[in-house]
N, CA and C of each residue as an Amber inpcrd file, in Angstrom:
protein
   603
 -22.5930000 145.5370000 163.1910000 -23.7990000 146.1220000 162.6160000
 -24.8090000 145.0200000 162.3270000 -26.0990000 145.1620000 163.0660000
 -27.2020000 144.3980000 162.7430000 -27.6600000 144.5640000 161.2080000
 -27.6820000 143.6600000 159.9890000 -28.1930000 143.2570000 158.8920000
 -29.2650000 142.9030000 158.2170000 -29.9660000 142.0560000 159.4950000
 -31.1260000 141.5430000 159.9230000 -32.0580000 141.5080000 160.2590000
 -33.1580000 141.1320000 160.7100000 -33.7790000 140.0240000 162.0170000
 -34.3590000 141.8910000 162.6660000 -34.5790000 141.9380000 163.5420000
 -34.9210000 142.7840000 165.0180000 -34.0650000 142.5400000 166.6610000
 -33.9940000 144.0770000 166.6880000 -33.2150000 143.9730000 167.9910000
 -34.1790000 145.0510000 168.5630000 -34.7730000 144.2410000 170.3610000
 -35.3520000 145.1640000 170.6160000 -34.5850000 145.8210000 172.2040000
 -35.0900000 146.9920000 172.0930000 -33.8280000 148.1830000 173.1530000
 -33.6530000 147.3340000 174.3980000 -34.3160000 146.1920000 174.9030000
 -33.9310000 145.8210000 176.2760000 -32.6030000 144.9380000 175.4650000
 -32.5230000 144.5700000 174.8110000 -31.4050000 143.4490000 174.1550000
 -30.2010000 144.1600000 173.6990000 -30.2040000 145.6450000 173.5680000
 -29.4250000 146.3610000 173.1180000 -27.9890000 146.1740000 174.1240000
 -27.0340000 146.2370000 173.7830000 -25.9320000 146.9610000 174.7220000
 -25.7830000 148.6440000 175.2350000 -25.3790000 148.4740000 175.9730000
 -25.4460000 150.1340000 176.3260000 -24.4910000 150.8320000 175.2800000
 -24.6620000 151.9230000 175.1730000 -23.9360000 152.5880000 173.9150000
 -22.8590000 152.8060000 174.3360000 -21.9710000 152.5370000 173.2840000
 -20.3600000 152.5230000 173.0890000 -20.1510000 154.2220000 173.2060000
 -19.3220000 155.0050000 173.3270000 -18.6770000 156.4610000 173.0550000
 -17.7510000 156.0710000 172.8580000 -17.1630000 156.5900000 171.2870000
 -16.0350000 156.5730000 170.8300000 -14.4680000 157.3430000 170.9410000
 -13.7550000 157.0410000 171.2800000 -12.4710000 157.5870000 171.6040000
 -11.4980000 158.2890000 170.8060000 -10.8440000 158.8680000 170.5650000
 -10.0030000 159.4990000 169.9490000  -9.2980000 158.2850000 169.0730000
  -9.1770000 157.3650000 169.4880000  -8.3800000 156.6170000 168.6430000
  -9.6370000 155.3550000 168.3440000 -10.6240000 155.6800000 168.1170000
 -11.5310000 155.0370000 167.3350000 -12.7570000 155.4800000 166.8730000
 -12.2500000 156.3150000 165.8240000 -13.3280000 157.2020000 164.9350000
 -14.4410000 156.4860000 164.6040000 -15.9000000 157.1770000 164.8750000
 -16.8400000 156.6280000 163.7150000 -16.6070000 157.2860000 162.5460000
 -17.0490000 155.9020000 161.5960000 -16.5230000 155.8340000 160.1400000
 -17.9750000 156.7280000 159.4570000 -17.6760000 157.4640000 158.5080000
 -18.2720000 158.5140000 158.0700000 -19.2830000 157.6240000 156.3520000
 -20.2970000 158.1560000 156.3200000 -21.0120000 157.2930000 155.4430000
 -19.9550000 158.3710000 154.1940000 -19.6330000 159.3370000 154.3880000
 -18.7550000 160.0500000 153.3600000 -17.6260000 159.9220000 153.0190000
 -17.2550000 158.5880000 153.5180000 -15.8630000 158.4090000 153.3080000
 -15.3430000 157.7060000 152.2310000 -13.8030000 157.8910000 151.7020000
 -13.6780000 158.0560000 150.3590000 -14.0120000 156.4120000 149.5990000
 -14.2610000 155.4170000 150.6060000 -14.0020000 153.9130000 150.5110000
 -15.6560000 153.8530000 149.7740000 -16.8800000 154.5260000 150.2550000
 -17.7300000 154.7880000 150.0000000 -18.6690000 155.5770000 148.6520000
 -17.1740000 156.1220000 148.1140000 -17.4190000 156.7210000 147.0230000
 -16.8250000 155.9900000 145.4700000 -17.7300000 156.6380000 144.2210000
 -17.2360000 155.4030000 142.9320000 -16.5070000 156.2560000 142.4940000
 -15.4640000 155.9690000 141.8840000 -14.1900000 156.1880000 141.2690000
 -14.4440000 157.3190000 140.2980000 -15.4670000 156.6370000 139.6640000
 -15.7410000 157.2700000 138.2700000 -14.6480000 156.8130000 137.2300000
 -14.7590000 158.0750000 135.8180000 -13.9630000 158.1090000 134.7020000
 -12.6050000 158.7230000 134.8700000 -11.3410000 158.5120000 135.7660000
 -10.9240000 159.0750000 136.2880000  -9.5070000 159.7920000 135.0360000
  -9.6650000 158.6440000 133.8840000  -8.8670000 158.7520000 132.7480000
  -9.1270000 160.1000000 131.7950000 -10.6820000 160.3980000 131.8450000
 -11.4680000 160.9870000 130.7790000 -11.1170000 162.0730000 131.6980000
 -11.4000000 162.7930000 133.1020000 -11.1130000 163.8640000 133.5220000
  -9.3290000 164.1060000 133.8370000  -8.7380000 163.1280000 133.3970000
  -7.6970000 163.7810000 133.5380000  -7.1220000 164.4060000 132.4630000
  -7.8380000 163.8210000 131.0580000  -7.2760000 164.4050000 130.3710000
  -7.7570000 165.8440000 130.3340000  -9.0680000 166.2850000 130.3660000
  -9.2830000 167.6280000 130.5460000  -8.6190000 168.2670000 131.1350000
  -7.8760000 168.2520000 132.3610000  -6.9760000 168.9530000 133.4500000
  -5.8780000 168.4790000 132.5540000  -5.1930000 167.2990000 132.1410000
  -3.9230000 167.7630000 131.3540000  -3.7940000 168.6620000 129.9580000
  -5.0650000 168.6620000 129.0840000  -5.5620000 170.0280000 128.4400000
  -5.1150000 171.1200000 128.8390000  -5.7980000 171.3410000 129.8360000
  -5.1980000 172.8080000 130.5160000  -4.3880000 172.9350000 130.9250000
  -3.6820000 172.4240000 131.4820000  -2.1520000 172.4950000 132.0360000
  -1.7780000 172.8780000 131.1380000  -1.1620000 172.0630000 129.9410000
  -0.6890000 172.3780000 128.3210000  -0.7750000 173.4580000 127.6260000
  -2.2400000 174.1640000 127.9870000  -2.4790000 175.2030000 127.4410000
  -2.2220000 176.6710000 128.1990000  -2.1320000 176.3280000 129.8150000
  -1.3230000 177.4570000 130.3080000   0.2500000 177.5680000 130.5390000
   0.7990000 176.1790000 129.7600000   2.1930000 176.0920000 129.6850000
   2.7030000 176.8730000 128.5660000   1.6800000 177.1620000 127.3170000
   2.1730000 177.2480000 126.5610000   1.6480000 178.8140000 126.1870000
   1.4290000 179.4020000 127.3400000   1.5830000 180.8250000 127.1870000
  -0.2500000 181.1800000 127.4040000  -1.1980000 180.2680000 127.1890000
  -2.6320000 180.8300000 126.9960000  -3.3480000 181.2340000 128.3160000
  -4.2250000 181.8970000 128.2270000  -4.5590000 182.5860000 129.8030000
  -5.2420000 181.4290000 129.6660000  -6.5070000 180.8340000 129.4000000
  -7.0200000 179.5780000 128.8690000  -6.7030000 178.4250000 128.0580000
  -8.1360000 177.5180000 128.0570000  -7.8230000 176.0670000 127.0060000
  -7.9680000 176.7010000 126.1020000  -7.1500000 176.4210000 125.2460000
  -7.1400000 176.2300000 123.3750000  -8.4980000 176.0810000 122.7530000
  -8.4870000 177.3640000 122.2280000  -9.6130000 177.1150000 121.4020000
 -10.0570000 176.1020000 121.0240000  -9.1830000 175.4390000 120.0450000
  -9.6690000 174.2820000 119.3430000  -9.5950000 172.5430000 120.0130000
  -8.5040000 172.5420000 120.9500000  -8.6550000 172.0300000 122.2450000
  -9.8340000 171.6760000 122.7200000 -10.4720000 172.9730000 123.3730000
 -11.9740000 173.4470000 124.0030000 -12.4920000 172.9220000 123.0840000
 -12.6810000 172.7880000 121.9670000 -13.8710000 172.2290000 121.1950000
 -14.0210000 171.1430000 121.2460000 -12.4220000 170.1330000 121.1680000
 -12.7850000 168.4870000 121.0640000 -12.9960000 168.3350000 122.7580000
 -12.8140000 169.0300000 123.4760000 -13.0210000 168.1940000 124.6020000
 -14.9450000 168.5870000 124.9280000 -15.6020000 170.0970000 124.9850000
 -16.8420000 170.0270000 124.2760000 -17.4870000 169.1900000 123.8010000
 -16.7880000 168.7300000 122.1440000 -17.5730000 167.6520000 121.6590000
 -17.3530000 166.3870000 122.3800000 -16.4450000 166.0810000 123.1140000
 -16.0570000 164.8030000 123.6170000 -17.7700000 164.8330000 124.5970000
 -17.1430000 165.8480000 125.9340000 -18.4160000 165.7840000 126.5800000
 -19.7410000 165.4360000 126.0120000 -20.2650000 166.5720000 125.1550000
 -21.3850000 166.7140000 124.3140000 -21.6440000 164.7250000 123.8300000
 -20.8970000 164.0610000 123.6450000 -21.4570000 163.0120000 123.0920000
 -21.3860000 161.9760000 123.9570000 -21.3890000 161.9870000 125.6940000
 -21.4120000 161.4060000 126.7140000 -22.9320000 161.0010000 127.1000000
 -23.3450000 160.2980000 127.5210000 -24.4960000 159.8750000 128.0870000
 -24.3320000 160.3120000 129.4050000 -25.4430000 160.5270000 129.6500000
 -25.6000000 161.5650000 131.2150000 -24.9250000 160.0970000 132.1570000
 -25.1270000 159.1500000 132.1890000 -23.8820000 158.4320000 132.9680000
 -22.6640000 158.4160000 132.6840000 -22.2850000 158.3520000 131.5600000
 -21.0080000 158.4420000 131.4790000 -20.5070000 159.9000000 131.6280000
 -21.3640000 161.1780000 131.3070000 -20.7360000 162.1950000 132.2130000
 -20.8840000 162.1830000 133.4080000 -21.7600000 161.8810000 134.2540000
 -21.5540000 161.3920000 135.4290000 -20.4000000 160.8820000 136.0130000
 -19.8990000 159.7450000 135.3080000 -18.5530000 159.1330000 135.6360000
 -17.4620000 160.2570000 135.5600000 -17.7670000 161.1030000 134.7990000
 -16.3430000 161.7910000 134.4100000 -16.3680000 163.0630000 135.2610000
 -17.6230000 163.0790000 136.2660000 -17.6540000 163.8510000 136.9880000
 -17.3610000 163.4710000 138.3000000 -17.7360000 162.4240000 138.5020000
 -16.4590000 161.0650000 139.9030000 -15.0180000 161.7090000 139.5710000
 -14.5770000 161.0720000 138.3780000 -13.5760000 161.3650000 138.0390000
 -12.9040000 162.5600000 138.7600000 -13.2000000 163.5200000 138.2150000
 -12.9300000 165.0200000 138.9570000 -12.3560000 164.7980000 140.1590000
 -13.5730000 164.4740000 140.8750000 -13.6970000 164.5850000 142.3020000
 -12.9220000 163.6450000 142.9180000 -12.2910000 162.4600000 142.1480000
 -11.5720000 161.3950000 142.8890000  -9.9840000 162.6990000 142.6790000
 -10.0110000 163.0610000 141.4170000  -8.8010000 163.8020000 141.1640000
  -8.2820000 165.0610000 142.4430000  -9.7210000 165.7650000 142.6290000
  -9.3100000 165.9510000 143.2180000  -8.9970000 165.5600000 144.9590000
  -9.6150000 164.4080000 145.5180000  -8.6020000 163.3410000 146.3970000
  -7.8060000 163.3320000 146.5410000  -7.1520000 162.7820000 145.1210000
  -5.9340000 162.2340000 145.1050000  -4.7370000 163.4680000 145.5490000
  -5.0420000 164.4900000 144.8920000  -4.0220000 165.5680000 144.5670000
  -3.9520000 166.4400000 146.3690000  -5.2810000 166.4550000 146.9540000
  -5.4540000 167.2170000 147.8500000  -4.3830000 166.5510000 148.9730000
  -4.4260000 164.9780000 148.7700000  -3.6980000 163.9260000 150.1560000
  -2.1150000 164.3220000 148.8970000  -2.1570000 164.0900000 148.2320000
  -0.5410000 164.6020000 148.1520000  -0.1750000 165.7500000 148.7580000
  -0.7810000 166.7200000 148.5510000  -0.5030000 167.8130000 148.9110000
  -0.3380000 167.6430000 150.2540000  -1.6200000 167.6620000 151.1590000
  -1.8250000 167.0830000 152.8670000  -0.2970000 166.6110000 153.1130000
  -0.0080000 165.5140000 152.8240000   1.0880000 165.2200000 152.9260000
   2.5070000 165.6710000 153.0270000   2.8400000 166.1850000 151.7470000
   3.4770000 167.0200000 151.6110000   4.2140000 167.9940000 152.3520000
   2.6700000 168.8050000 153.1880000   2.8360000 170.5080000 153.7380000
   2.5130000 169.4480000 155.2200000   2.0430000 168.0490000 155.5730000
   2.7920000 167.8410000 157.1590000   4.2530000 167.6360000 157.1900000
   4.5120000 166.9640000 156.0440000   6.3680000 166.6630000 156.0800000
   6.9610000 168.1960000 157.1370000   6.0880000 169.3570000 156.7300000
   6.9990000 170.3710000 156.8120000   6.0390000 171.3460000 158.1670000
   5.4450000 170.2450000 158.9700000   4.4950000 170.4960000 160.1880000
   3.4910000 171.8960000 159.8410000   2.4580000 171.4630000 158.0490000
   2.4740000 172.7010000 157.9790000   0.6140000 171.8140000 157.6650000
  -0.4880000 172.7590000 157.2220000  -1.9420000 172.3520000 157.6840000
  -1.9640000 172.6860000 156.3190000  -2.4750000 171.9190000 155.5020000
  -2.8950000 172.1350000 154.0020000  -4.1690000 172.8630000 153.8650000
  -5.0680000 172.8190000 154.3290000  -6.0080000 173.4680000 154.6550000
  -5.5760000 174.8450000 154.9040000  -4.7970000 175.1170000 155.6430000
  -4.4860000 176.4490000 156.4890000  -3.6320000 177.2990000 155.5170000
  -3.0610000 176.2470000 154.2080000  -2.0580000 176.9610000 153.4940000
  -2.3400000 177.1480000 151.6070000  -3.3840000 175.9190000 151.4540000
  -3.3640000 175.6890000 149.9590000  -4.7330000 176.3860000 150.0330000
  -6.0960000 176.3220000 150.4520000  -7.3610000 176.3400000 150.4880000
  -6.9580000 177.9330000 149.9650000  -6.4540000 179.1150000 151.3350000
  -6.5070000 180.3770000 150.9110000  -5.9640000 180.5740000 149.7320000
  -5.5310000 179.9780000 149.1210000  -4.1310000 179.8700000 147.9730000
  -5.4460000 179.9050000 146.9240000  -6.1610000 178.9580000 146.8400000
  -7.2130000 178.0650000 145.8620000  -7.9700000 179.6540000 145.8410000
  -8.9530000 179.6880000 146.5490000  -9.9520000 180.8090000 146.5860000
  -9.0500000 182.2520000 146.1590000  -8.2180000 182.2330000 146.7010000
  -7.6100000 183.5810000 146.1000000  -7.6250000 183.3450000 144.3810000
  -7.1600000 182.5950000 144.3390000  -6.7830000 181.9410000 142.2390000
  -8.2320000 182.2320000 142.0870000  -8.8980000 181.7620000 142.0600000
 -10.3770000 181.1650000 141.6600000 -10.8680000 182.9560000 141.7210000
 -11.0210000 183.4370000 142.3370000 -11.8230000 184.7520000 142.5050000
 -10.7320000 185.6060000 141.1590000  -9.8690000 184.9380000 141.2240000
  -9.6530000 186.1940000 139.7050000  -9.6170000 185.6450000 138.3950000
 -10.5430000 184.3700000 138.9790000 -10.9990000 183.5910000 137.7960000
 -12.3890000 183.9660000 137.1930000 -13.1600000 184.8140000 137.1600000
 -14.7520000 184.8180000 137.1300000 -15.0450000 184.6570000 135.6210000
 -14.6950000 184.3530000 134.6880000 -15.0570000 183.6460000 133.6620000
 -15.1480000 182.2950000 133.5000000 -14.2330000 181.6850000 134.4750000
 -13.9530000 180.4190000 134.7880000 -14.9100000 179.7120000 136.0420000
 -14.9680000 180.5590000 137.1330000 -15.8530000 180.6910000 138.0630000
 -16.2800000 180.8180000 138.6690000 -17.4730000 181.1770000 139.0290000
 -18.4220000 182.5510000 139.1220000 -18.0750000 182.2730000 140.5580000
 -18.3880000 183.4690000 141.6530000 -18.2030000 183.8550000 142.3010000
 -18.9600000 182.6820000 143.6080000 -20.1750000 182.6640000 143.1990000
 -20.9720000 181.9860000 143.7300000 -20.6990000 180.1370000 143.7590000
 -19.6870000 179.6490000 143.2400000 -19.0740000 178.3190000 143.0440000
 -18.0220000 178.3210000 143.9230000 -17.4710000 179.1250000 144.3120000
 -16.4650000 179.1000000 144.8880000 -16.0190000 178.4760000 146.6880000
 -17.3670000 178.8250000 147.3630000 -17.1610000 178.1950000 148.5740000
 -17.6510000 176.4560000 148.4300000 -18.6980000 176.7250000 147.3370000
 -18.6890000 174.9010000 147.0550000 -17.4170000 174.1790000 147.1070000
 -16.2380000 174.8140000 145.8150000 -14.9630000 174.1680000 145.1270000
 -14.2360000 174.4840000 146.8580000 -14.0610000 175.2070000 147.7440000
 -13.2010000 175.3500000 148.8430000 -13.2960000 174.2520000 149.4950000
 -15.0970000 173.7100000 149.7060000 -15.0760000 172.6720000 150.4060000
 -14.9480000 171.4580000 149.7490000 -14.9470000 171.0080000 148.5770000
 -14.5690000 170.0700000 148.7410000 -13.1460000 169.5700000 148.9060000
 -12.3510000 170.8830000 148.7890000 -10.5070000 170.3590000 149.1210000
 -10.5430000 170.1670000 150.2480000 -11.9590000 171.0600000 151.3180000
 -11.5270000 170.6290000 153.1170000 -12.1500000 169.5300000 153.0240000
 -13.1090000 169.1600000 152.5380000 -13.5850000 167.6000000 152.5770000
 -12.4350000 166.4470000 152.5770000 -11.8350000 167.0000000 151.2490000
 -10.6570000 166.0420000 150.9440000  -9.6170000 165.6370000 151.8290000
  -9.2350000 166.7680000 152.4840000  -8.1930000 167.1270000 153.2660000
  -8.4040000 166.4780000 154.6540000  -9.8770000 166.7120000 154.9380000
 -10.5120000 165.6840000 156.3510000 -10.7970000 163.9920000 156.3460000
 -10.2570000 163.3310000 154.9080000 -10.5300000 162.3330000 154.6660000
 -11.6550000 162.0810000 154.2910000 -12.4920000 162.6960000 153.7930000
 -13.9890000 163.0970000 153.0910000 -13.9700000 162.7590000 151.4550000
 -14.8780000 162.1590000 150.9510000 -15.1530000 162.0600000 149.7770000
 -15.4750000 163.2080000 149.3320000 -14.9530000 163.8750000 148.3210000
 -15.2710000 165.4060000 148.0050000 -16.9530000 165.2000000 147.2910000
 -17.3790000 164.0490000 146.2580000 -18.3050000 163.6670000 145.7980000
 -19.4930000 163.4660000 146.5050000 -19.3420000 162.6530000 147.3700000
 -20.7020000 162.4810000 148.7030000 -20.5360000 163.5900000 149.0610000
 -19.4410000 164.5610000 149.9720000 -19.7740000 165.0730000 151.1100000
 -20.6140000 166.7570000 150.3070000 -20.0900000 166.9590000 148.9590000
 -21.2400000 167.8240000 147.8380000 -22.6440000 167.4330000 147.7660000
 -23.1110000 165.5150000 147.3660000 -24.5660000 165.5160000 146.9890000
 -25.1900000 165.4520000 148.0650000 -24.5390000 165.7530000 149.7540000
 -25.7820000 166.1790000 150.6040000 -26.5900000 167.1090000 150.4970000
 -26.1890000 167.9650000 149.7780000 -26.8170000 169.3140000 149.3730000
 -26.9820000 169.3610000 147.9740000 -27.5890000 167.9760000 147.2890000
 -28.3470000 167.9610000 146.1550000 -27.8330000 167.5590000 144.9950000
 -27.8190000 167.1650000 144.0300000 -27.5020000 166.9470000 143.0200000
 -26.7740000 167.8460000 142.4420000 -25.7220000 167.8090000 141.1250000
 -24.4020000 168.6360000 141.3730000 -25.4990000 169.5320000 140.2310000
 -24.7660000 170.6540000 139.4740000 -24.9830000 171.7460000 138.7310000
 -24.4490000 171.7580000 137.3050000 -25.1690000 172.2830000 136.5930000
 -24.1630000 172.2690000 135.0400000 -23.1560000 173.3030000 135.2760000
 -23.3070000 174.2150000 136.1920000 -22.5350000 175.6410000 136.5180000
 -21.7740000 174.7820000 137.3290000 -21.7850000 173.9460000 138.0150000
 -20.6620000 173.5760000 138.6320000 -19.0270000 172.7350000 138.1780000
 -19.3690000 172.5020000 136.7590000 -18.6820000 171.3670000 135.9770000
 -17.4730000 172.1160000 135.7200000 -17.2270000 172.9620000 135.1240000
 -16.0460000 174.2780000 134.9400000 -15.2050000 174.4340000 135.7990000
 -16.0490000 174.8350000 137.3620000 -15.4950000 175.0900000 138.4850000
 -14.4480000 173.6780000 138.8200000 -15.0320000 172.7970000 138.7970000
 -15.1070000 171.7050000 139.6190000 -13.3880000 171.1630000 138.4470000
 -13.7920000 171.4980000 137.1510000 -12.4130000 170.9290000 136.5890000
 -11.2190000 171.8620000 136.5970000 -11.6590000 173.4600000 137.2360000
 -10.4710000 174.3520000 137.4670000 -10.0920000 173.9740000 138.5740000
 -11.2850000 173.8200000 140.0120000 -10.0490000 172.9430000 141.3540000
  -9.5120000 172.0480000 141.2120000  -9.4670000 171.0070000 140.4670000
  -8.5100000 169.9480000 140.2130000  -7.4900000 170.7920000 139.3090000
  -7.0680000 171.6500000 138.6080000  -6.1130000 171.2600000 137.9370000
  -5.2900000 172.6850000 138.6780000  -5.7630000 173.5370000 139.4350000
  -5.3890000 174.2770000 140.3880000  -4.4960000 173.6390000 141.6460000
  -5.1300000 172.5830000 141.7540000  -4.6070000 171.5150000 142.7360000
  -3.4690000 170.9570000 142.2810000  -3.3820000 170.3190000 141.2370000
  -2.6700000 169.5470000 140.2840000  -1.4430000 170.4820000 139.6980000
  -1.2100000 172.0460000 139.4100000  -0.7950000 172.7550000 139.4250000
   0.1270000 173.3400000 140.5020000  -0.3990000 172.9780000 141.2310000
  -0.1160000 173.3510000 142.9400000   0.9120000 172.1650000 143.2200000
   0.7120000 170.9680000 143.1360000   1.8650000 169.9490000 143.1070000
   3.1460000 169.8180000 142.4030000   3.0970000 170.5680000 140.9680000
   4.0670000 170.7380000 140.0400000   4.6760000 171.6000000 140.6900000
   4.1500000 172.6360000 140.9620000   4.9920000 174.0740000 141.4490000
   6.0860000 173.3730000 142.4620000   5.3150000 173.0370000 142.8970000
   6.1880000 172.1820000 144.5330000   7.2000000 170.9650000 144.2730000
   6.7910000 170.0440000 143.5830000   7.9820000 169.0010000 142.8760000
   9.0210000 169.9990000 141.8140000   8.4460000 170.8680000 141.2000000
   9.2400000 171.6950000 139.8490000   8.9990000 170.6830000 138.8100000
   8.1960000 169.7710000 138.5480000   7.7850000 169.0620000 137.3350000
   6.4060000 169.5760000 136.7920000   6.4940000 169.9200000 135.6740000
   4.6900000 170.2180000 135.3660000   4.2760000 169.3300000 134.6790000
   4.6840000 168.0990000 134.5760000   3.8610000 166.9280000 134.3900000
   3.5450000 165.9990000 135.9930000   4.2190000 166.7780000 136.6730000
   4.2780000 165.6610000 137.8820000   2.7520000 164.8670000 138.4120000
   2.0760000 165.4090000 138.6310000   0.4360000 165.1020000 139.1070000
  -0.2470000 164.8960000 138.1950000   0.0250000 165.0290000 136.8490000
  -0.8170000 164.2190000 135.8570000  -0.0720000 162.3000000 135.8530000
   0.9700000 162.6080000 135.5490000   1.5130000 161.5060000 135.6380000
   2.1030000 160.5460000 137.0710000   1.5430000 161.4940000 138.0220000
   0.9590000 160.5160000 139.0090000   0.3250000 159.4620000 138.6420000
  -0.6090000 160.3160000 138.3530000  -2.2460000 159.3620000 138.4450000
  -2.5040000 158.7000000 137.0490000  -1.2860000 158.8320000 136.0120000
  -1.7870000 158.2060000 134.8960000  -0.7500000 156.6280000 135.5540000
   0.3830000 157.1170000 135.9170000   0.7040000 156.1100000 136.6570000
   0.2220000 154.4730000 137.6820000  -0.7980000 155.5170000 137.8550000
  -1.2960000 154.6230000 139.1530000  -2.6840000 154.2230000 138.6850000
  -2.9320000 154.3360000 136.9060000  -4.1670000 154.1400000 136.0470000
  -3.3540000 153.1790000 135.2990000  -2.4720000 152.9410000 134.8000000
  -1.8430000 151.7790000 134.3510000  -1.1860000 151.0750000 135.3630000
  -1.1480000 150.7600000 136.9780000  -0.9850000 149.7360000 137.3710000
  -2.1960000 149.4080000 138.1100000  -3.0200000 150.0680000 137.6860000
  -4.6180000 149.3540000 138.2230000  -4.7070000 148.8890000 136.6890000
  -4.6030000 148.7140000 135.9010000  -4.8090000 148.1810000 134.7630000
  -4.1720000 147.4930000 134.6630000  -3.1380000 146.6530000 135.0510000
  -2.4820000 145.9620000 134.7740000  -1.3480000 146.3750000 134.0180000
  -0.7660000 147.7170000 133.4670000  -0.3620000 147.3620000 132.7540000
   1.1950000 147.9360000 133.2710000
C-alpha cells in the first residue's frame, strides 16, 4: 500500500485479482475495531443471566437501577466504550459458538441466528420489533469475521433504542453457550478469564 508521494496509472502494475486463498482484507475487520469497556458490559449481561437464573422473566429491579445509575453517570465516551464492549462480546461469543456448531459440520448462522430472532421477537419489551434485523446482523457480521461495531456504523451512528437490544444479543448469545457447555457461568467467565490475562493478572 502506497503511504505517500504519487503514483501515476502508467507506473501502476496491472491489477492483482484475488484468489480464494487470498482474501481482500475488509476495512471491517475485527483487527480494525476498539475493544471498548469490555469489563463494564459484561457485567450487565452477567446481571441478567443471574436474574433469569433466579427465576425473573427480567433484570432485578433494583439491579436495573444500579446498573441505570451506573450508565446514567458515564460520559458519552465512556458509554461509548461500553458500547464496543457489547459488540466485542458479542465477537467473542458468536466465534465460540461458530466453532463449536463446525466441530459438528454444522453453519452457526444457519442454526443460532434463527434461534436469536425467534427469542428476540417474543421479546418486545426488550426489543422492539424494528431492532431486530439490526441485532441478526451483527451475529452474521460476527460469524463472517466482521466487526459487529464497524460493519453497524456504516449505516450511521448507533441509537439510544438500540442499547437494550444490543445488550439482550449478547447475553442471548452468551446464554446460548451455557446451554451447550451445561455451565451457566461458562461465557461470562470466559471472557472474565481472558480480561485477567490481558491484565496481567
Amino acid at each position: 500500500m502506497l503511504l505517500g508521494g504519487r503514483l501515476r496509472y502508467e507506473d501502476a502494475d496491472p491489477p492483482v485479482v484475488p484468489s480464494e486463498e487470498e482474501p481482500l482484507s475488509s476495512p471491517f475487520a475485527p483487527e480494525h475495531a476498539p475493544v471498548g469497556d469490555v469489563g463494564a458490559a459484561l457485567m450487565m449481561i452477567d446481571s441478567r443471566i443471574k436474574s433469569v437464573r433466579d427465576g425473573s422473566t427480567g433484570t432485578d429491579p433494583e439491579q436495573q437501577a444500579l446498573i441505570d445509575q451506573f450508565m446514567a453517570s458515564l460520559s458519552p465516551q465512556e458509554a461509548g466504550d461500553v458500547l464496543e464492549g457489547a459488540c466485542t462480546l458479542v465477537y467473542v461469543f458468536t466465534t465460540w459458538l461458530q466453532k463449536a456448531h463446525e466441530e459438528h459440520d454444522k453453519d452457526v448462522i444457519e442454526y443460532v441466528v434463527p434461534n436469536l430472532v425467534a427469542t428476540m421477537n417474543m421479546m418486545p419489551r426488550s426489543v422492539r420489533p424494528e431492532a431486530i434485523p439490526t441485532m441478526a446482523g451483527l451475529v452474521v457480521s460476527a460469524a463472517l469475521g466482521l466487526s459487529p461495531n464497524l460493519w453497524r456504523k456504516q449505516y450511521g451512528e448507533w441509537t439510544e433504542k438500540e442499547m437494550n437490544p444490543l445488550e439482550v444479543t449478547a447475553f442471548l448469545l452468551a446464554e446460548h453457550i451455557n446451554r451447550i457447555t451445561g455451565d451457566p457461568d461458562f461465557a461470562t467467565t470466559m471472557v472474565a478469564k481472558a480480561l485477567s490475562t490481558a491484565d496481567g493478572g
